[in-house]
XYZ file of C-alpha atoms in Angstrom:
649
model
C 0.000 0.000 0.000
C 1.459 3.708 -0.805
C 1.591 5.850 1.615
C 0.080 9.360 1.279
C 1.589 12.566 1.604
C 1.397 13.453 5.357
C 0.672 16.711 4.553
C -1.859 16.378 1.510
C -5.514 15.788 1.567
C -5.942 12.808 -1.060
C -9.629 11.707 -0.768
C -9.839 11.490 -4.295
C -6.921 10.840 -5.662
C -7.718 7.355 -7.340
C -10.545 9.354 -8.925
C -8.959 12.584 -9.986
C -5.162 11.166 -10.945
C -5.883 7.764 -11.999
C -3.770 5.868 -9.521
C -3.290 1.852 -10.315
C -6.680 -0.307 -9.406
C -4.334 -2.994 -7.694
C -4.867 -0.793 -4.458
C -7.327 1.597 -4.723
C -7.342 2.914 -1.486
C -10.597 5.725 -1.365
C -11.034 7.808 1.111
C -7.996 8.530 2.990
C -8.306 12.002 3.915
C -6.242 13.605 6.279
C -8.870 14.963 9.617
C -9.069 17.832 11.473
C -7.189 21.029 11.772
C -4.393 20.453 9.638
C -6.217 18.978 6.336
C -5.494 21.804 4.258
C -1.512 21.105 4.813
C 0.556 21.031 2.041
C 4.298 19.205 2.029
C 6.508 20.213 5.057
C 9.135 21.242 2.335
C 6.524 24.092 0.990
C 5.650 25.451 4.602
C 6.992 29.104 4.642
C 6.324 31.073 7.998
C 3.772 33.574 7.507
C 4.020 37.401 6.061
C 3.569 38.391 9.695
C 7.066 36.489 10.387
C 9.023 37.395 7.320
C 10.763 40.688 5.995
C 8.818 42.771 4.215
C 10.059 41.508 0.380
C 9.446 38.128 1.394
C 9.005 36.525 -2.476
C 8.422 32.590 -1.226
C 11.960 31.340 -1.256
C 14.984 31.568 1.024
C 14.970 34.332 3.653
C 18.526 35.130 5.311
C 16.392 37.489 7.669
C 13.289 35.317 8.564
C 13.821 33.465 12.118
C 15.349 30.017 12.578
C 12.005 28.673 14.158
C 13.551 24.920 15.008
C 16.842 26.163 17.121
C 15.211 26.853 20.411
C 17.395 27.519 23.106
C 18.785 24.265 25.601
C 18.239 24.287 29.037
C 22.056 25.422 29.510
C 21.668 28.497 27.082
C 18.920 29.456 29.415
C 21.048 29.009 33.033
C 24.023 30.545 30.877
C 21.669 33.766 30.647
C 20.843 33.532 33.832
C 24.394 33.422 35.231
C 25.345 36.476 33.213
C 22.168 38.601 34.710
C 24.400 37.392 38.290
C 27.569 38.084 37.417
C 29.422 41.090 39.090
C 28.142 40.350 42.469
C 30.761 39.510 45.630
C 31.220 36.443 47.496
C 30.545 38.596 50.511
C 26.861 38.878 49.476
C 26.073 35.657 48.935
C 27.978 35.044 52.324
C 25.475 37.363 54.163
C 22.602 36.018 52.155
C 19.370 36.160 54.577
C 18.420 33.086 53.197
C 21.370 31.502 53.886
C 21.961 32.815 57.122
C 18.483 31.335 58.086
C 19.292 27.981 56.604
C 22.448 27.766 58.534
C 20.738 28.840 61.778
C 17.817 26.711 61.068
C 20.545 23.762 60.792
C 21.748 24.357 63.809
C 18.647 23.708 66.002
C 16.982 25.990 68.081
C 17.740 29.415 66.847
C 17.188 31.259 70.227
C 18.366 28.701 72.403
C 21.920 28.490 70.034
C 21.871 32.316 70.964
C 21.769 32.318 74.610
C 23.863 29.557 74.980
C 26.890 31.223 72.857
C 26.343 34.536 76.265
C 28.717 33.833 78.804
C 27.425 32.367 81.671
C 28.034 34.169 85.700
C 30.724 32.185 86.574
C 32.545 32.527 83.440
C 32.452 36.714 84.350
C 33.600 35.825 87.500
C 36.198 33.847 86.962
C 37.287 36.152 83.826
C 37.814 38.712 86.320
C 40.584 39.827 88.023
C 40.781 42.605 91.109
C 43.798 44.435 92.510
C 45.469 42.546 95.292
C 43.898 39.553 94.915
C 40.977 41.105 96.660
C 37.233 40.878 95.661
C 35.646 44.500 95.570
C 32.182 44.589 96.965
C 31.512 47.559 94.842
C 32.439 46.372 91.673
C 30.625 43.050 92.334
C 27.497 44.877 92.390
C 28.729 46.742 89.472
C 28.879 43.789 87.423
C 25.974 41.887 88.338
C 23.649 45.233 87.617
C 25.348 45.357 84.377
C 24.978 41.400 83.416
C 21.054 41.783 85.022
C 20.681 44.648 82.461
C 22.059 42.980 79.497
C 20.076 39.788 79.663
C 16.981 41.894 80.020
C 17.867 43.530 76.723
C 19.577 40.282 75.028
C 16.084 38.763 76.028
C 13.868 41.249 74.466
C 15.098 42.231 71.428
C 17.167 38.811 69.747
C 13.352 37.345 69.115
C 12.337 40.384 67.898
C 15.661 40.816 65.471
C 15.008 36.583 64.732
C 11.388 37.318 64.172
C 11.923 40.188 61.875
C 14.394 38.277 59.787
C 12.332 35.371 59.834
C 9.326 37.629 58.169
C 11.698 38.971 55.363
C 12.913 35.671 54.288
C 9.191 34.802 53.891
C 9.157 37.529 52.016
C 11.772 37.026 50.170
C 10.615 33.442 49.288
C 7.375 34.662 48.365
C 8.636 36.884 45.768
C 10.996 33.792 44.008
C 7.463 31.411 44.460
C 4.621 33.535 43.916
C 5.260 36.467 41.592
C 6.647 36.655 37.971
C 4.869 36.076 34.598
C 1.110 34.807 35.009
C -0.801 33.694 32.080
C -2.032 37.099 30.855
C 1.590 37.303 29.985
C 2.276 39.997 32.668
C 5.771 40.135 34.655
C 6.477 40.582 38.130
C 9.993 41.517 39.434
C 12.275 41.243 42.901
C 15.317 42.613 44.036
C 17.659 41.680 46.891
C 20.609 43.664 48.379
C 23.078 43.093 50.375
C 26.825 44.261 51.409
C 28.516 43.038 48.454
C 26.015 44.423 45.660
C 22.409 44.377 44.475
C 20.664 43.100 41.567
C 16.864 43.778 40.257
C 15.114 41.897 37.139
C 11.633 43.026 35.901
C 11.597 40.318 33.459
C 9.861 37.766 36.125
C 12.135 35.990 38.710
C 14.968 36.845 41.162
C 17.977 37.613 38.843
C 20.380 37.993 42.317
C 23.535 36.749 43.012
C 24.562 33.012 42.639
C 23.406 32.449 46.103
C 20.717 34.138 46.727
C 18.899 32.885 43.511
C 19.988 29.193 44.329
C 18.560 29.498 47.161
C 15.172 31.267 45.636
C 14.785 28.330 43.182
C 15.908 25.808 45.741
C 12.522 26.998 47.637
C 10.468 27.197 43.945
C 11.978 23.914 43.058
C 10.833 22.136 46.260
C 7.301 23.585 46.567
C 7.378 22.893 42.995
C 7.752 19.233 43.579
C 5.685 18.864 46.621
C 2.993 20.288 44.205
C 3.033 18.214 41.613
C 3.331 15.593 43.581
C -0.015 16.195 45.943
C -1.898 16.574 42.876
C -0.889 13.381 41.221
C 0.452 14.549 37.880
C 3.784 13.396 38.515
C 5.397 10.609 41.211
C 8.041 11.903 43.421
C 10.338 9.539 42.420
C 10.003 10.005 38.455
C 10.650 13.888 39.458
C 13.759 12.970 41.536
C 15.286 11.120 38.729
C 17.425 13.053 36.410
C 16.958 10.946 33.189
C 13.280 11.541 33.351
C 11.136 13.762 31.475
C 9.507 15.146 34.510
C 12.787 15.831 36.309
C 13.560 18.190 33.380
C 10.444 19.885 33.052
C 10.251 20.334 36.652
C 14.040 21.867 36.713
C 12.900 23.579 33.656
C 9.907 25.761 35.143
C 11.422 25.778 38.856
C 15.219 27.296 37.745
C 15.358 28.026 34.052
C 12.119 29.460 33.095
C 12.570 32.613 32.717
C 8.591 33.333 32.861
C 8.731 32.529 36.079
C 5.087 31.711 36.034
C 3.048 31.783 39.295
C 2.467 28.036 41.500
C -0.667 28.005 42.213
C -2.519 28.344 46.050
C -4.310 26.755 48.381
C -7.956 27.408 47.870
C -10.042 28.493 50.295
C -10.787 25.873 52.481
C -6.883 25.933 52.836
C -6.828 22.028 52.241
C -6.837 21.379 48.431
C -4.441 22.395 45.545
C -6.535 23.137 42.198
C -4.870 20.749 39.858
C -5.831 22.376 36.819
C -4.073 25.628 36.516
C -1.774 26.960 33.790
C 1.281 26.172 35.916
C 0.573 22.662 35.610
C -0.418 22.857 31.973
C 2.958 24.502 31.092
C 4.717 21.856 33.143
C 2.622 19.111 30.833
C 3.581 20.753 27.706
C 7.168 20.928 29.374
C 7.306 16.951 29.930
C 5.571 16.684 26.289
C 8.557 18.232 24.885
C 11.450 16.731 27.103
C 9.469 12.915 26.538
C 9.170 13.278 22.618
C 12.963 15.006 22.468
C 11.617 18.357 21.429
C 15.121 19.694 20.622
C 15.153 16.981 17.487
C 11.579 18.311 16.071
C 11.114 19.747 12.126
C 9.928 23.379 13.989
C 10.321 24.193 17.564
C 7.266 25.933 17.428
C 8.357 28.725 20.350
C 7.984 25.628 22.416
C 9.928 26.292 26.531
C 10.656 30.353 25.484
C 9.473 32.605 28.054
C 5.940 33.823 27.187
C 2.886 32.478 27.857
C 2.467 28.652 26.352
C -0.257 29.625 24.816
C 1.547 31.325 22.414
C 4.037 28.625 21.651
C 2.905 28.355 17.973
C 3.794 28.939 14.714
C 1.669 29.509 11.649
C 2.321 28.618 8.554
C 0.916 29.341 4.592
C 0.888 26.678 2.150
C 1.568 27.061 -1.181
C -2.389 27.235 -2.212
C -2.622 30.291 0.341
C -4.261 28.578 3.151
C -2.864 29.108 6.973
C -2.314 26.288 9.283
C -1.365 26.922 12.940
C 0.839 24.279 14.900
C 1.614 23.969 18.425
C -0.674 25.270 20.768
C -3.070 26.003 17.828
C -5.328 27.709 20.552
C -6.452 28.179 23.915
C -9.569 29.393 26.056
C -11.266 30.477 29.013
C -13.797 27.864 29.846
C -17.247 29.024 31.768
C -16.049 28.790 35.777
C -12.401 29.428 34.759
C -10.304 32.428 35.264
C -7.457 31.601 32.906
C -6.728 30.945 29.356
C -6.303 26.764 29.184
C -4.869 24.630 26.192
C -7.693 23.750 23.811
C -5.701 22.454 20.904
C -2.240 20.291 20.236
C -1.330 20.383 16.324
C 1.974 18.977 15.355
C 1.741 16.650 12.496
C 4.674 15.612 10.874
C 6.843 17.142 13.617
C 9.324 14.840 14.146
C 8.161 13.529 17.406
C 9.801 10.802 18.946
C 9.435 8.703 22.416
C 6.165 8.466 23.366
C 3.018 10.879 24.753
C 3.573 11.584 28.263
C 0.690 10.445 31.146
C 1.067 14.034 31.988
C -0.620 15.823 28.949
C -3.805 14.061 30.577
C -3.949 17.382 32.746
C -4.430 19.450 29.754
C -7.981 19.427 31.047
C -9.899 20.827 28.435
C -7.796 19.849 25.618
C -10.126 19.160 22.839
C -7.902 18.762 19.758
C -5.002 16.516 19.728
C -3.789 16.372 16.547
C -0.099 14.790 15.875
C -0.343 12.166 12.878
C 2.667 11.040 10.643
C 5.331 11.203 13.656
C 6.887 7.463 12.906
C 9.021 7.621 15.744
C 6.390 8.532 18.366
C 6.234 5.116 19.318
C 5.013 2.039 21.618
C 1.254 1.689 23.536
C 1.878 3.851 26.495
C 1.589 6.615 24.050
C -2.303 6.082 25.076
C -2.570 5.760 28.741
C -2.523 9.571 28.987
C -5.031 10.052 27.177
C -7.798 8.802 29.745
C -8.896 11.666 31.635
C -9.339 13.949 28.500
C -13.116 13.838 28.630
C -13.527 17.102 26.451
C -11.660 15.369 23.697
C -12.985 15.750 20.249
C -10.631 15.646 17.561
C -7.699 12.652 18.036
C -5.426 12.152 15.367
C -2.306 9.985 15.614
C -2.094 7.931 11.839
C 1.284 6.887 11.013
C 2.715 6.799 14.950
C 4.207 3.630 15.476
C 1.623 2.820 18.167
C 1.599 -0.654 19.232
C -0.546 -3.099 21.644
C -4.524 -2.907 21.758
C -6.852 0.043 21.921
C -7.057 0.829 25.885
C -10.847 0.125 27.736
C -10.974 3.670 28.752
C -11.435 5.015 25.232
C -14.730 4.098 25.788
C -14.955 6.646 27.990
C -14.289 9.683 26.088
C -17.802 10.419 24.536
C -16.844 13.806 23.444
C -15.117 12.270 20.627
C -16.034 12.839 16.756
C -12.916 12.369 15.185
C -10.234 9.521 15.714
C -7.214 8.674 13.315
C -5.381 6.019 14.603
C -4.546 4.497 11.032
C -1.195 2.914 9.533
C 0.087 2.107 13.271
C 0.885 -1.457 14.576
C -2.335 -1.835 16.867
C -3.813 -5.234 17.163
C -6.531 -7.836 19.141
C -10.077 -7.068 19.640
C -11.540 -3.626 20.142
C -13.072 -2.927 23.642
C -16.538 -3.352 24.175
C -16.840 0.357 25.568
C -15.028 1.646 22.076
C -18.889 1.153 20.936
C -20.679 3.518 22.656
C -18.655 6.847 21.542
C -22.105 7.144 19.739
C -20.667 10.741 18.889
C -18.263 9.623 16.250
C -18.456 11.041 13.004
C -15.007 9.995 11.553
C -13.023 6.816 12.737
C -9.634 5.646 10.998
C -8.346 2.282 12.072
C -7.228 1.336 8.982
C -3.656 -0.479 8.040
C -3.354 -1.954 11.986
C -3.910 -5.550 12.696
C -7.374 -5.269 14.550
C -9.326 -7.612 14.616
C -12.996 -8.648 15.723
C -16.631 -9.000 14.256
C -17.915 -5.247 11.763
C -21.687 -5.717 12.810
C -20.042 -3.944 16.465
C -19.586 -1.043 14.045
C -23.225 -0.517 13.771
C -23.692 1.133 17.108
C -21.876 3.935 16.003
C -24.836 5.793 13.894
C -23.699 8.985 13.718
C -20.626 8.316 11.665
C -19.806 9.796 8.056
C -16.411 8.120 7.555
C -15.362 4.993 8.096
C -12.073 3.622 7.178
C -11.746 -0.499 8.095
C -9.398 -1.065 5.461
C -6.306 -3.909 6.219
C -7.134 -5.754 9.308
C -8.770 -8.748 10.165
C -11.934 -8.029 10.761
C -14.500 -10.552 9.779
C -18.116 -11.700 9.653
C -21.708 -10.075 7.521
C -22.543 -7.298 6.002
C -26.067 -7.336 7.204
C -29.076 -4.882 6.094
C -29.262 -3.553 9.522
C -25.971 -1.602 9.713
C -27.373 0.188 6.158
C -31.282 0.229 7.532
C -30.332 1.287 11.408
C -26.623 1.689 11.485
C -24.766 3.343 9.087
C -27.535 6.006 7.603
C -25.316 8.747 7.849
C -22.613 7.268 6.268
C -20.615 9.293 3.139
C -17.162 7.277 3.340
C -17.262 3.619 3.753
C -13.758 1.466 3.516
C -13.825 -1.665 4.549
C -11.448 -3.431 1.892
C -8.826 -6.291 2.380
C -10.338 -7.884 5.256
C -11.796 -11.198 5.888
C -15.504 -10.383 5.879
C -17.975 -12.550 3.919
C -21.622 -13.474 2.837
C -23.714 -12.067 0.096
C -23.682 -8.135 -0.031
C -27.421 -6.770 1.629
C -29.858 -6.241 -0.713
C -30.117 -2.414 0.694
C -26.447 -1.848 0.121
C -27.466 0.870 -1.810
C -29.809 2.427 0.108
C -27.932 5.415 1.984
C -28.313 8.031 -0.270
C -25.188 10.118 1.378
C -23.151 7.369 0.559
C -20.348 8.837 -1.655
C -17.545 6.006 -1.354
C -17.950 2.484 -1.039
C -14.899 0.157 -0.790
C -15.126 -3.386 -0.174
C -12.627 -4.945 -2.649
C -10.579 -7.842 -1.036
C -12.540 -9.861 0.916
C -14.600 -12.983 0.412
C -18.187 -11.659 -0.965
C -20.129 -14.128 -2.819
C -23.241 -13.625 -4.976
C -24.644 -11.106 -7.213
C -24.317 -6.986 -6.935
C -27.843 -6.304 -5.276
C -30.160 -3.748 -7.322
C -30.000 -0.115 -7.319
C -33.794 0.302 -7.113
C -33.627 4.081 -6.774
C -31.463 6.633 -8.519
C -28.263 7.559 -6.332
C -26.730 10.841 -7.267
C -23.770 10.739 -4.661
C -21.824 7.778 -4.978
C -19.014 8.241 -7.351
C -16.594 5.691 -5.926
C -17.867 1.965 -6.092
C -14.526 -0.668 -5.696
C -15.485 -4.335 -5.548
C -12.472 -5.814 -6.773
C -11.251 -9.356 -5.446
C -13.872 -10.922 -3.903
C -15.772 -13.750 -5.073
C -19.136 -12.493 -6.377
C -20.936 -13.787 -9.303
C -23.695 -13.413 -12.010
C -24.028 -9.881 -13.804
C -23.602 -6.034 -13.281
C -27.105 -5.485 -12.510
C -28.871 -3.303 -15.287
C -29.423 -0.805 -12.947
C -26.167 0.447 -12.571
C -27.449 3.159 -14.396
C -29.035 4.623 -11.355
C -25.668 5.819 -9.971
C -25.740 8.871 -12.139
C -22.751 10.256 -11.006
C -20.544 7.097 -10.861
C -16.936 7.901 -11.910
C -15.446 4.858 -10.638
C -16.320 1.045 -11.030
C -13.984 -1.642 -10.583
C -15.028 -5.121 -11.014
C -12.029 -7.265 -11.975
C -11.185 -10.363 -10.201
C -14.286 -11.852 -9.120
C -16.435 -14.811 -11.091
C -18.611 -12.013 -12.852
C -20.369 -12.970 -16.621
C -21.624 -11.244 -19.435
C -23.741 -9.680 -21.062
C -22.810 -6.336 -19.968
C -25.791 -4.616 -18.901
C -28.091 -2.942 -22.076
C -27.964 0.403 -19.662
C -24.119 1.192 -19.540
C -23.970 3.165 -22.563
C -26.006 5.512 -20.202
C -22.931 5.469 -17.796
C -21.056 8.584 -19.480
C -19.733 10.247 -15.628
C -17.420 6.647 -15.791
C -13.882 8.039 -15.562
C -12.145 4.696 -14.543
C -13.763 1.554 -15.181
C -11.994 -1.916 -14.841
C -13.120 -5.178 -15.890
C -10.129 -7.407 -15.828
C -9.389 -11.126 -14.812
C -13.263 -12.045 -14.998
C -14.484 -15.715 -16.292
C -16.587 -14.063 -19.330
C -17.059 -15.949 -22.276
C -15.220 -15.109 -25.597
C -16.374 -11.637 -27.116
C -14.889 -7.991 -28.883
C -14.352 -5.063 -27.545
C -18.117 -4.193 -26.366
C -19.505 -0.833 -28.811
C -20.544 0.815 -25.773
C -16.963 1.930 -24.919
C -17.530 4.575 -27.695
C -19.852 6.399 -25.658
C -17.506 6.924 -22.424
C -15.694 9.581 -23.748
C -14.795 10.937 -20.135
C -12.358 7.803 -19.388
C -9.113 8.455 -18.303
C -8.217 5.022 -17.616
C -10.070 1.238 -19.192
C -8.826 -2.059 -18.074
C -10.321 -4.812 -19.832
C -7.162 -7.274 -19.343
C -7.530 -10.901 -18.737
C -11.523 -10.207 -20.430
C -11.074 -13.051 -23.192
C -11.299 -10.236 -26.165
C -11.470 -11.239 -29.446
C -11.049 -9.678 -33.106
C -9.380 -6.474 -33.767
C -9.180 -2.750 -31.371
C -12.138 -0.611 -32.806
C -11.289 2.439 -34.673
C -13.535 4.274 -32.147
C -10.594 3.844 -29.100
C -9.049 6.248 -31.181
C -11.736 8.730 -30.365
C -11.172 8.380 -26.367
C -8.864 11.523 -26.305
C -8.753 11.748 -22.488
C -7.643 8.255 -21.983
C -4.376 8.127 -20.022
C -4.072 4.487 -19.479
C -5.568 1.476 -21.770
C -4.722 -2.000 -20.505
C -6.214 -4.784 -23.051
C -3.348 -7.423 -21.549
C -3.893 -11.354 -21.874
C -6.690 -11.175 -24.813
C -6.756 -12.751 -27.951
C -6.681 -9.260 -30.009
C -5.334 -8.589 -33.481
C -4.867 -5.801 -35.988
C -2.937 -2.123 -35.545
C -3.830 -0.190 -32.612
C -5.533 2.736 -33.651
C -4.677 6.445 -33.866
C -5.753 8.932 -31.422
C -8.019 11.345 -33.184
């Protein structure tokens, strides 16, 4: 089987370019956002991204949009905003200077105890002679009385002061910085060796004091993540991880600095779905798929909002995809923008989805087909809590094992792609009520498991079956009951059976209808009623029998037929001459009885491609082939013809 351009919409290309009837594969259209896509190598950034004499080739000027900068680069930027300041001030950090106290136990205890104690005076002290002075005994004592009293009152007061500005101080490295209305807050810290002061979101201090900021960020960062379940505490604390990276990343690096979310008001529970933890998903997207190897970065880990890590791009018809976060919105009850829509097809993803994009909440369209290397079944499991899912698209992604039980549980769904992967067994029971679906792909896998299932899903327009194993009837119900919506039908090179339903021609929506490699038996049922949609009718190498029923010329708009390879006879029917919409029509490697080269050919003067091979032709090639001028391909192979082969007029 060819495989289609990733980027290309190709519904009709056995129609429109007269592609070879060995595979005629109808119907594969590429879904959802990104249908209009053209090959990656035409993509050009937008106007709104180029110089202004941008002609549509080579741009020195325009922006290298896949060289985004590596964690390092970012701490190297970081380091330079920090450089200048003395050792002294990170000596006489308050931060540090609480950490060291806090280490060594009881802070106002350690205090007292380092005072010297009344004996110690004593002892410390001589007098003249030898002899004690009564005088300056008293002296002393009123002097050590009035220093404890002070010592007592004001070292909690000093401790409790500095105590407040670390807070403080913390506060400003946790809490403030770039929120998702892309706004930026800013801190400052002095000290005796120097001062430093960033409005660009984050502590930009000396080497100590913004360790020790991030240290803080970093841990409450963890403990977050971790109460709310989106990551394990021991994937986070292991450096080869994904989530270890994008939790160093938004912690230390991120120079967004965007705000951790708080308590709410019952002061118990964290609110788990924030844009915090949606940047950290898309963080652990990128690290877990090796986002520094993808086609287009897509302003993926810079510091702006994530929703604005997209790029858009123009095809060469015009048209403008967006990929990345193609979009984002404020759902009702919400007071920040969340991530509605993932586009990255043909990307260059590799590894495998991350659990964590599961706390996109309200994504709705995940779109990332034609990424080979995004591999293996766990690419699913995080898919299971994305209820407001519509649009799922991953054709062409390596995915292996069986469809999961919880798909079943994403009703929101209209639109899944999971074709030309390596998934395989059964399909779970619950996979038939997404009664919502409109367009399902599971084609090219190794699924098997009965089609009448299939007719539970009533709402769908396209449905592509084609190479697996799926097996059993095509029964009148799923066309009288199941399928009455349907515009797209592929179920070819399968192992179904039976005689075709007598109503197989009954939905009149029906544009496409493939069914060719399987093990049909029996006659092509009537077309009682004329059927102006269906243009695409491929029943090619099964096993039916008998005639082309004579009224085939009920399909008024029928462009292509393909017969060949079954046990069909002759006579043709007395109504084809009628069939003049027939673009592609192949006979070939039927059982009919000796005969010419049938007259009504003469009247299809819209064919573009005739296969009569294998037919058991006789006598000479009529003069009126000649007259066929838009025939591309004629293939009279394995007949008994004779004669010159006529000119074209």
């Amino acid at each position: 089987m060819s495989t289609p351009n990733p980027f290309e919409t190709s519904g009709n290309n056995d129609v429109e370019n007269g592609t070879d009837n060995s595979d005629s594969n109808a119907g594969q259209f590429t879904i959802g956002d990104v249908e209009d896509v053209d090959d990656e190598s035409t993509l050009q950034p937008p106007p709104s991204v180029m110089t202004s004499n941008y002609d549509g080739g080579e741009d020195e000027e325009a922006p290298v949009h896949d060289q985004l900068p590596t964690p390092e680069e970012y701490k190297a930027k970081m380091d330079q905003h920090s450089a200048g300041h003395s050792a002294a001030f990170a000596q006489f950090s308050p931060s540090k200077v609480a950490a060291e106290l806090s280490e060594a136990g009881s802070v106002v205890g350690d205090v007292h105890d380092q005072l010297p104690t009344v004996d110690e005076y004593k002892s410390s002290k001589t007098f003249e002679g030898g002899k004690k002075s009564r005088a300056g005994l008293y002296t002393f004592l009123l002097l050590f009385l009035a220093t404890a009293i002070i010592t007592a009152v004001t070292v909690p007061l000093v401790l409790k002061e500095e105590e407040k500005q670390e807070s403080q101080a913390n506060q400003s490295g946790f809490v403030q910085g770039g929120g998702s209305s892309g706004s930026s807050g800013s801190s400052s810290t002095s000290g005796t060796g120097g001062s430093s002061t960033s409005s660009s979101g984050g502590s930009t201090s000396g080497p100590a004091t913004n360790t020790n900021v991030n240290r803080s960020r970093y841990q409450k960062t963890i403990d977050y993540l971790v109460d709310i379940g989106i990551s394990t505490r021991e994937e986070l604390e292991d450096p080869s991880s994904p989530q270890y990276q994008a939790a160093d990343w938004i912690a230390n690096v991120d120079e967004y600095q965007i705000a951790l979310p708080v308590e709410v008001d019952n002061g118990s529970d964290l609110i788990p779905h924030t844009p915090f933890t949606e940047r950290y998903a898309l963080a652990v997207f990128y690290y877990a798929t090796f986002g520094n190897s993808w086609k287009y970065g897509l302003k993926f880990m810079e510091a702006v909002d994530h929703c604005e890590w997209f790029m858009d791009f123009i095809t060469t018809s015009g048209s403008m995809v967006r990929m990345g976060v193609a979009q984002c919105e404020t759902p009702s009850g919400f007071e920040d923008n969340l991530v509605h829509k993932l586009v990255m097809p043909n990307n260059g993803l590799a590894g495998s989805i991350p659990k964590e994009i599961s706390f996109l909440h309200r994504l709705t369209h995940l779109v990332l087909p034609f990424n080979a290397d995004l591999v293996g079944s766990s690419s699913l499991d995080g898919l299971h809590a994305l209820t407001y899912l519509s649009d799922l698209e991953l054709q062409y992604c390596g995915l292996t094992g069986q469809i999961p039980e919880f798909m079943g549980n994403l009703r929101a769904l209209t639109n899944v792609g999971f074709g030309n992967n390596l998934l395989s067994g059964p399909l779970p029971s619950s996979f038939f009520g997404l009664t919502n679906l409109e367009l399902l792909g599971l084609d090219d896998n190794a699924l098997t498991g009965p089609i009448g299932p299939f007719g539970a899903l009533t709402n769908l327009k396209s449905l592509y079956l084609e190479d697996n194993r799926f097996s059993g009837e095509l029964t009148s119900d799923l066309f009288s009951d199941g399928w009455t919506n349907i515009v797209e039908l592929d179920l070819s090179v399968n192992i179904l059976d039976g005689p075709l339903p007598s109503n197989l021609f009954s939905v009149t929506t029906m544009e496409v209808l493939d069914i060719h490699g399987n093990n049909f038996v029996g006659p092509i049922p009537e077309i009682t009623v004329p059927h102006d949609n269906l243009f695409f009718l491929a029943l090619h190498e099964n096993k039916l029998d008998w005639r082309i029923p004579e009224t085939i010329n009920n399909l008024v708009n029928l462009a292509h037929l393909d017969i060949s390879k079954n046990n069909m006879e002759i006579p043709f029917p007395s109504t084809f001459p009628e069939m003049t919409t027939l673009r592609y029509l192949f006979t070939g490697d039927n059982p009919f009885e000796d005969h010419p080269i049938p007259e009504w050919v003469a009247s299809m003067t819209n064919l573009r491609e005739l296969s009569m091979k294998a037919n058991r032709l006789t006598g000479t090639i009529p003069a009126f082939i000649g007259g066929l001028t838009r025939l591309q391909v004629l293939d009279l192979d394995r007949n008994s013809l004779t004669g010159p082969i006529p000119d074209v007029r």
